[in-house]
Short mmCIF file of N, CA and C and ligand atoms in Angstrom, two decimals:
data_model
loop_
_atom_site.label_atom_id
_atom_site.label_comp_id
_atom_site.label_asym_id
_atom_site.label_seq_id
_atom_site.Cartn_x
_atom_site.Cartn_y
_atom_site.Cartn_z
N MET A 29 0.85 -1.19 0.00
CA MET A 29 0.00 0.00 0.00
C MET A 29 0.88 1.24 0.00
N GLU A 30 0.51 2.21 -0.87
CA GLU A 30 1.34 3.40 -0.99
C GLU A 30 0.57 4.63 -0.49
N TYR A 31 1.23 5.44 0.30
CA TYR A 31 0.60 6.65 0.81
C TYR A 31 1.48 7.85 0.45
N ILE A 32 0.84 8.98 0.16
CA ILE A 32 1.58 10.23 0.03
C ILE A 32 1.11 11.11 1.19
N THR A 33 2.05 11.60 1.99
CA THR A 33 1.66 12.53 3.04
C THR A 33 2.22 13.91 2.69
N SER A 34 1.54 14.95 3.14
CA SER A 34 1.94 16.31 2.79
C SER A 34 2.36 17.13 4.00
N SER A 35 2.46 16.48 5.15
CA SER A 35 2.91 17.18 6.36
C SER A 35 3.34 16.13 7.37
N SER A 36 4.11 16.57 8.37
CA SER A 36 4.51 15.60 9.40
C SER A 36 3.28 15.11 10.17
N GLN A 37 2.26 15.99 10.29
CA GLN A 37 1.02 15.56 10.96
C GLN A 37 0.40 14.37 10.24
N GLU A 38 0.40 14.43 8.91
CA GLU A 38 -0.19 13.33 8.14
C GLU A 38 0.61 12.05 8.30
N THR A 39 1.92 12.19 8.38
CA THR A 39 2.76 10.99 8.59
C THR A 39 2.50 10.41 9.98
N LYS A 40 2.33 11.32 10.96
CA LYS A 40 2.00 10.86 12.32
C LYS A 40 0.67 10.12 12.33
N SER A 41 -0.30 10.67 11.61
CA SER A 41 -1.62 10.04 11.57
C SER A 41 -1.55 8.63 10.98
N LEU A 42 -0.75 8.50 9.94
CA LEU A 42 -0.58 7.16 9.35
C LEU A 42 0.04 6.22 10.38
N GLY A 43 1.05 6.72 11.09
CA GLY A 43 1.68 5.92 12.14
C GLY A 43 0.67 5.53 13.22
N ARG A 44 -0.19 6.49 13.57
CA ARG A 44 -1.20 6.25 14.60
C ARG A 44 -2.17 5.14 14.16
N LYS A 45 -2.59 5.26 12.90
CA LYS A 45 -3.53 4.28 12.35
C LYS A 45 -2.90 2.88 12.37
N ILE A 46 -1.66 2.79 11.94
CA ILE A 46 -1.00 1.49 11.91
C ILE A 46 -0.75 1.00 13.34
N GLY A 47 -0.33 1.92 14.21
CA GLY A 47 -0.10 1.54 15.61
C GLY A 47 -1.33 0.95 16.26
N SER A 48 -2.49 1.55 15.97
CA SER A 48 -3.70 1.08 16.64
C SER A 48 -4.19 -0.24 16.05
N SER A 49 -3.65 -0.62 14.90
CA SER A 49 -4.06 -1.89 14.30
C SER A 49 -3.17 -3.06 14.74
N LEU A 50 -2.09 -2.76 15.47
CA LEU A 50 -1.16 -3.83 15.85
C LEU A 50 -1.70 -4.64 17.02
N LYS A 51 -1.34 -5.91 17.02
CA LYS A 51 -1.83 -6.81 18.07
C LYS A 51 -0.73 -7.14 19.08
N GLY A 52 0.50 -6.83 18.74
CA GLY A 52 1.64 -7.23 19.56
C GLY A 52 2.40 -8.34 18.86
N GLY A 53 3.72 -8.34 19.05
CA GLY A 53 4.55 -9.35 18.41
C GLY A 53 5.09 -8.93 17.06
N GLU A 54 4.68 -7.73 16.58
CA GLU A 54 5.13 -7.30 15.26
C GLU A 54 6.53 -6.67 15.31
N ILE A 55 7.22 -6.78 14.19
CA ILE A 55 8.47 -6.05 13.96
C ILE A 55 8.23 -5.18 12.74
N LEU A 56 8.43 -3.86 12.90
CA LEU A 56 8.29 -2.95 11.77
C LEU A 56 9.68 -2.46 11.39
N ALA A 57 10.06 -2.66 10.14
CA ALA A 57 11.38 -2.28 9.64
C ALA A 57 11.22 -1.05 8.76
N LEU A 58 11.80 0.08 9.21
CA LEU A 58 11.65 1.35 8.48
C LEU A 58 12.91 1.63 7.67
N VAL A 59 12.69 1.99 6.40
CA VAL A 59 13.80 2.25 5.50
C VAL A 59 13.60 3.62 4.86
N GLY A 60 14.66 4.39 4.76
CA GLY A 60 14.55 5.71 4.12
C GLY A 60 15.63 6.62 4.66
N GLY A 61 16.03 7.60 3.86
CA GLY A 61 17.14 8.49 4.21
C GLY A 61 16.83 9.41 5.39
N LEU A 62 17.84 10.19 5.75
CA LEU A 62 17.70 11.15 6.85
C LEU A 62 16.61 12.16 6.49
N GLY A 63 15.73 12.40 7.43
CA GLY A 63 14.67 13.38 7.22
C GLY A 63 13.49 12.85 6.41
N ALA A 64 13.50 11.58 6.12
CA ALA A 64 12.42 11.01 5.31
C ALA A 64 11.12 10.84 6.10
N GLY A 65 11.21 10.90 7.43
CA GLY A 65 10.00 10.86 8.24
C GLY A 65 9.84 9.63 9.12
N LYS A 66 10.90 8.86 9.27
CA LYS A 66 10.80 7.62 10.05
C LYS A 66 10.46 7.88 11.51
N THR A 67 11.21 8.80 12.14
CA THR A 67 10.96 9.07 13.56
C THR A 67 9.58 9.70 13.76
N THR A 68 9.20 10.56 12.82
CA THR A 68 7.87 11.18 12.88
C THR A 68 6.79 10.09 12.87
N PHE A 69 6.98 9.13 12.01
CA PHE A 69 6.04 8.00 11.92
C PHE A 69 6.00 7.23 13.25
N VAL A 70 7.16 7.03 13.85
CA VAL A 70 7.21 6.29 15.12
C VAL A 70 6.45 7.05 16.22
N GLN A 71 6.49 8.39 16.17
CA GLN A 71 5.73 9.18 17.15
C GLN A 71 4.23 8.87 17.05
N GLY A 72 3.73 8.79 15.81
CA GLY A 72 2.33 8.43 15.62
C GLY A 72 2.06 6.99 16.04
N LEU A 73 2.98 6.13 15.67
CA LEU A 73 2.84 4.71 16.00
C LEU A 73 2.67 4.53 17.51
N ALA A 74 3.52 5.23 18.27
CA ALA A 74 3.46 5.15 19.73
C ALA A 74 2.10 5.62 20.24
N GLU A 75 1.62 6.72 19.67
CA GLU A 75 0.29 7.23 20.07
C GLU A 75 -0.77 6.17 19.81
N GLY A 76 -0.68 5.55 18.65
CA GLY A 76 -1.65 4.51 18.29
C GLY A 76 -1.60 3.32 19.23
N LEU A 77 -0.44 3.11 19.83
CA LEU A 77 -0.28 2.01 20.79
C LEU A 77 -0.66 2.45 22.21
N GLY A 78 -1.05 3.71 22.33
CA GLY A 78 -1.46 4.22 23.64
C GLY A 78 -0.30 4.65 24.51
N ILE A 79 0.86 4.89 23.88
CA ILE A 79 2.04 5.30 24.64
C ILE A 79 2.12 6.82 24.66
N THR A 80 2.30 7.37 25.84
CA THR A 80 2.25 8.83 25.95
C THR A 80 3.64 9.47 26.10
N SER A 81 4.67 8.66 26.36
CA SER A 81 5.99 9.28 26.54
C SER A 81 6.50 9.79 25.19
N LYS A 82 7.41 10.74 25.26
CA LYS A 82 7.87 11.43 24.07
C LYS A 82 8.87 10.58 23.28
N ILE A 83 8.61 10.47 22.00
CA ILE A 83 9.52 9.72 21.12
C ILE A 83 10.48 10.72 20.48
N ILE A 84 11.77 10.52 20.69
CA ILE A 84 12.74 11.39 20.04
C ILE A 84 13.64 10.54 19.15
N SER A 85 14.44 11.24 18.38
CA SER A 85 15.38 10.54 17.53
C SER A 85 16.50 10.01 18.41
N PRO A 86 16.65 8.71 18.54
CA PRO A 86 17.68 8.21 19.45
C PRO A 86 19.06 8.25 18.80
N THR A 87 19.55 9.45 18.55
CA THR A 87 20.80 9.59 17.80
C THR A 87 21.99 8.94 18.49
N PHE A 88 22.08 9.15 19.79
CA PHE A 88 23.22 8.58 20.50
C PHE A 88 22.85 7.30 21.21
N ILE A 89 21.56 7.08 21.31
CA ILE A 89 21.11 5.87 21.99
C ILE A 89 20.51 4.96 20.95
N LEU A 90 20.98 3.76 20.95
CA LEU A 90 20.58 2.80 19.93
C LEU A 90 19.14 2.33 20.13
N LEU A 91 18.78 2.21 21.39
CA LEU A 91 17.50 1.59 21.69
C LEU A 91 16.80 2.35 22.79
N ARG A 92 15.53 2.61 22.58
CA ARG A 92 14.70 3.19 23.63
C ARG A 92 13.47 2.32 23.80
N LYS A 93 13.09 2.15 25.05
CA LYS A 93 11.91 1.35 25.35
C LYS A 93 10.83 2.29 25.88
N HIS A 94 9.67 2.23 25.28
CA HIS A 94 8.52 3.03 25.75
C HIS A 94 7.41 2.02 26.02
N GLY A 95 7.24 1.64 27.24
CA GLY A 95 6.25 0.60 27.51
C GLY A 95 6.62 -0.66 26.75
N ASN A 96 5.68 -1.13 25.93
CA ASN A 96 5.96 -2.35 25.16
C ASN A 96 6.55 -2.06 23.78
N LEU A 97 6.82 -0.80 23.53
CA LEU A 97 7.40 -0.44 22.23
C LEU A 97 8.92 -0.29 22.35
N TYR A 98 9.64 -1.04 21.52
CA TYR A 98 11.09 -0.95 21.47
C TYR A 98 11.46 -0.20 20.19
N HIS A 99 12.10 0.95 20.35
CA HIS A 99 12.43 1.81 19.22
C HIS A 99 13.94 1.78 19.02
N LEU A 100 14.33 1.27 17.89
CA LEU A 100 15.75 1.07 17.58
C LEU A 100 16.13 1.98 16.40
N ASP A 101 17.31 2.58 16.48
CA ASP A 101 17.79 3.40 15.36
C ASP A 101 19.23 3.00 15.04
N LEU A 102 19.43 2.42 13.88
CA LEU A 102 20.74 1.86 13.54
C LEU A 102 21.61 2.83 12.74
N TYR A 103 21.16 4.08 12.61
CA TYR A 103 21.86 5.06 11.77
C TYR A 103 23.37 5.10 12.02
N ARG A 104 23.72 5.21 13.28
CA ARG A 104 25.12 5.38 13.68
C ARG A 104 25.97 4.14 13.45
N LEU A 105 25.34 3.00 13.47
CA LEU A 105 26.10 1.75 13.44
C LEU A 105 26.64 1.45 12.05
N GLU A 106 27.91 1.14 12.00
CA GLU A 106 28.50 0.81 10.70
C GLU A 106 29.09 -0.59 10.68
N ASP A 107 29.79 -0.90 11.76
CA ASP A 107 30.48 -2.19 11.76
C ASP A 107 29.76 -3.20 12.63
N ARG A 108 29.78 -4.40 12.19
CA ARG A 108 29.25 -5.52 12.97
C ARG A 108 27.86 -5.19 13.54
N VAL A 109 27.03 -4.67 12.69
CA VAL A 109 25.73 -4.18 13.12
C VAL A 109 24.89 -5.31 13.73
N GLU A 110 24.92 -6.44 13.06
CA GLU A 110 24.10 -7.56 13.55
C GLU A 110 24.57 -8.03 14.92
N HIS A 111 25.89 -8.00 15.09
CA HIS A 111 26.48 -8.39 16.37
C HIS A 111 26.02 -7.44 17.48
N GLU A 112 26.05 -6.14 17.18
CA GLU A 112 25.61 -5.13 18.16
C GLU A 112 24.16 -5.35 18.56
N VAL A 113 23.34 -5.62 17.57
CA VAL A 113 21.92 -5.80 17.84
C VAL A 113 21.69 -7.06 18.68
N GLU A 114 22.47 -8.08 18.40
CA GLU A 114 22.38 -9.29 19.21
C GLU A 114 22.74 -9.00 20.66
N ASN A 115 23.77 -8.16 20.83
CA ASN A 115 24.21 -7.79 22.19
C ASN A 115 23.14 -7.03 22.97
N LEU A 116 22.28 -6.34 22.26
CA LEU A 116 21.20 -5.61 22.94
C LEU A 116 20.15 -6.56 23.50
N GLY A 117 20.20 -7.80 23.10
CA GLY A 117 19.21 -8.76 23.57
C GLY A 117 17.90 -8.67 22.82
N LEU A 118 17.94 -7.93 21.71
CA LEU A 118 16.69 -7.69 20.98
C LEU A 118 16.10 -8.96 20.38
N THR A 119 16.99 -9.86 19.99
CA THR A 119 16.48 -11.06 19.33
C THR A 119 15.61 -11.89 20.29
N ASP A 120 15.76 -11.63 21.59
CA ASP A 120 14.88 -12.31 22.56
C ASP A 120 13.53 -11.62 22.64
N ILE A 121 13.51 -10.35 22.27
CA ILE A 121 12.29 -9.56 22.43
C ILE A 121 11.37 -9.72 21.23
N TRP A 122 11.94 -9.76 20.01
CA TRP A 122 11.03 -9.80 18.89
C TRP A 122 10.29 -11.12 18.80
N GLY A 123 9.03 -10.94 18.47
CA GLY A 123 8.18 -12.12 18.43
C GLY A 123 7.42 -12.31 19.73
N ARG A 124 7.84 -11.61 20.80
CA ARG A 124 7.06 -11.68 22.04
C ARG A 124 5.70 -11.05 21.81
N LYS A 125 4.69 -11.73 22.23
CA LYS A 125 3.32 -11.32 21.90
C LYS A 125 2.95 -9.94 22.46
N ASP A 126 3.62 -9.52 23.52
CA ASP A 126 3.24 -8.25 24.13
C ASP A 126 4.15 -7.09 23.71
N SER A 127 5.04 -7.34 22.77
CA SER A 127 5.97 -6.27 22.40
C SER A 127 5.87 -5.92 20.92
N VAL A 128 6.16 -4.65 20.63
CA VAL A 128 6.27 -4.21 19.25
C VAL A 128 7.68 -3.64 19.10
N VAL A 129 8.36 -4.03 18.04
CA VAL A 129 9.71 -3.53 17.78
C VAL A 129 9.67 -2.72 16.50
N VAL A 130 10.19 -1.48 16.55
CA VAL A 130 10.25 -0.66 15.34
C VAL A 130 11.71 -0.24 15.14
N ILE A 131 12.21 -0.42 13.93
CA ILE A 131 13.64 -0.26 13.66
C ILE A 131 13.86 0.72 12.52
N GLU A 132 14.56 1.84 12.81
CA GLU A 132 14.96 2.76 11.74
C GLU A 132 16.27 2.26 11.14
N TRP A 133 16.44 2.43 9.85
CA TRP A 133 17.61 1.93 9.10
C TRP A 133 17.70 0.41 9.19
N ALA A 134 16.54 -0.23 9.12
CA ALA A 134 16.46 -1.68 9.33
C ALA A 134 17.18 -2.48 8.26
N GLU A 135 17.41 -1.85 7.08
CA GLU A 135 18.08 -2.59 6.01
C GLU A 135 19.47 -3.07 6.44
N LYS A 136 20.03 -2.41 7.46
CA LYS A 136 21.36 -2.81 7.93
C LYS A 136 21.36 -4.19 8.59
N ILE A 137 20.20 -4.63 9.00
CA ILE A 137 20.14 -5.96 9.64
C ILE A 137 19.13 -6.86 8.92
N LYS A 138 18.96 -6.58 7.65
CA LYS A 138 17.98 -7.31 6.86
C LYS A 138 18.11 -8.82 7.02
N GLN A 139 19.35 -9.28 7.00
CA GLN A 139 19.62 -10.73 7.05
C GLN A 139 19.05 -11.39 8.31
N MET A 140 19.05 -10.65 9.40
CA MET A 140 18.68 -11.30 10.67
C MET A 140 17.21 -11.10 11.03
N LEU A 141 16.49 -10.31 10.26
CA LEU A 141 15.09 -10.06 10.61
C LEU A 141 14.19 -11.22 10.16
N PRO A 142 13.25 -11.60 11.01
CA PRO A 142 12.36 -12.70 10.65
C PRO A 142 11.54 -12.36 9.40
N LYS A 143 11.09 -13.38 8.72
CA LYS A 143 10.42 -13.10 7.44
C LYS A 143 9.04 -12.47 7.62
N GLU A 144 8.49 -12.52 8.82
CA GLU A 144 7.20 -11.86 9.07
C GLU A 144 7.34 -10.34 9.24
N THR A 145 8.57 -9.86 9.28
CA THR A 145 8.81 -8.41 9.45
C THR A 145 8.01 -7.60 8.43
N LYS A 146 7.38 -6.51 8.91
CA LYS A 146 6.66 -5.60 8.00
C LYS A 146 7.62 -4.50 7.59
N TRP A 147 7.84 -4.37 6.29
CA TRP A 147 8.78 -3.36 5.78
C TRP A 147 8.01 -2.11 5.36
N ILE A 148 8.50 -0.96 5.79
CA ILE A 148 7.86 0.32 5.44
C ILE A 148 8.95 1.25 4.91
N THR A 149 8.73 1.76 3.72
CA THR A 149 9.75 2.58 3.06
C THR A 149 9.30 4.04 2.98
N PHE A 150 10.22 4.95 3.27
CA PHE A 150 9.95 6.39 3.29
C PHE A 150 10.80 7.07 2.23
N GLU A 151 10.14 7.87 1.40
CA GLU A 151 10.88 8.62 0.38
C GLU A 151 10.49 10.08 0.45
N ASN A 152 11.51 10.93 0.40
CA ASN A 152 11.27 12.37 0.35
C ASN A 152 11.01 12.73 -1.11
N ILE A 153 9.79 13.14 -1.43
CA ILE A 153 9.48 13.43 -2.84
C ILE A 153 9.15 14.91 -3.06
N GLY A 154 9.42 15.74 -2.07
CA GLY A 154 9.15 17.17 -2.20
C GLY A 154 9.39 17.79 -0.85
N GLU A 155 9.26 19.08 -0.74
CA GLU A 155 9.57 19.74 0.53
C GLU A 155 8.88 19.06 1.70
N ASP A 156 7.55 18.96 1.62
CA ASP A 156 6.80 18.34 2.71
C ASP A 156 6.12 17.04 2.29
N GLU A 157 6.39 16.63 1.08
CA GLU A 157 5.73 15.40 0.60
C GLU A 157 6.62 14.19 0.86
N ARG A 158 5.98 13.15 1.35
CA ARG A 158 6.70 11.90 1.57
C ARG A 158 5.89 10.76 1.00
N LYS A 159 6.56 9.86 0.31
CA LYS A 159 5.89 8.66 -0.17
C LYS A 159 6.21 7.53 0.80
N ILE A 160 5.19 6.94 1.32
CA ILE A 160 5.38 5.89 2.34
C ILE A 160 4.74 4.61 1.82
N THR A 161 5.57 3.61 1.68
CA THR A 161 5.10 2.35 1.11
C THR A 161 5.09 1.28 2.20
N VAL A 162 3.92 0.76 2.46
CA VAL A 162 3.76 -0.26 3.49
C VAL A 162 3.61 -1.59 2.77
N GLU A 163 4.54 -2.47 3.03
CA GLU A 163 4.57 -3.75 2.33
C GLU A 163 3.32 -4.58 2.60
P1 ADP B 15 14.01 10.46 9.90
O1 ADP B 15 13.74 9.78 11.21
O2 ADP B 15 13.59 9.63 8.71
O3 ADP B 15 15.43 10.93 9.76
P2 ADP B 15 12.39 12.60 10.95
O4 ADP B 15 11.02 12.08 11.17
O5 ADP B 15 13.28 12.73 12.13
O6 ADP B 15 13.09 11.74 9.78
O7 ADP B 15 12.33 14.01 10.26
C1 ADP B 15 11.46 14.34 9.23
C2 ADP B 15 11.55 15.84 9.01
O8 ADP B 15 10.82 16.22 7.86
C3 ADP B 15 10.96 16.61 10.17
O9 ADP B 15 11.67 17.80 10.34
C4 ADP B 15 9.54 16.89 9.69
O10 ADP B 15 8.98 18.04 10.28
C5 ADP B 15 9.76 17.10 8.21
N1 ADP B 15 8.61 16.76 7.37
C6 ADP B 15 8.08 17.57 6.43
N2 ADP B 15 7.07 16.96 5.79
C7 ADP B 15 6.95 15.74 6.34
C8 ADP B 15 6.07 14.65 6.09
N3 ADP B 15 5.13 14.65 5.12
N4 ADP B 15 6.23 13.54 6.85
C9 ADP B 15 7.19 13.49 7.81
N5 ADP B 15 8.05 14.49 8.09
C10 ADP B 15 7.94 15.61 7.36
MG1 MG B 16 15.01 9.08 12.73
#
């Protein structure tokens, strides 16, 4: 499914809609360049999951936990990315029925993600326009 959003609010709304449809146990893999709207989407996703704490870009922190939502950002990681992610203990968390895992720059660990992973791609197609493709 392809969506075009024209503001960060619209991207948040899409995240909210998807967040409220989740049952738990999902892994969402977000792909797209800097500023494409991944973190904005996660803010909506968290709202849709009923999470009220503030979602920020975890630039220096690889992983943030907000209730049952695990927010991972692999932007900074270059070497041995899969090894680092294993060290976080994340592989024990994904698939747990009560948790949702959302990963920015998920293509870096494509090999290790389960095949049920939902892939969502973000493209900057104009100043405020973003094309968001939900697999
Ligand atoms: P990423 O996490 O992909 O690097 P962010 O969500 O942190 O991206 O940043 C997206 C930036 O683009 C924000 O400054 C946001 O205000 C702006 N923006 C403009 N239009 C949109 C849109 N349609 N969807 C999402 N963000 C948008
Ligand atoms: Mg981000």
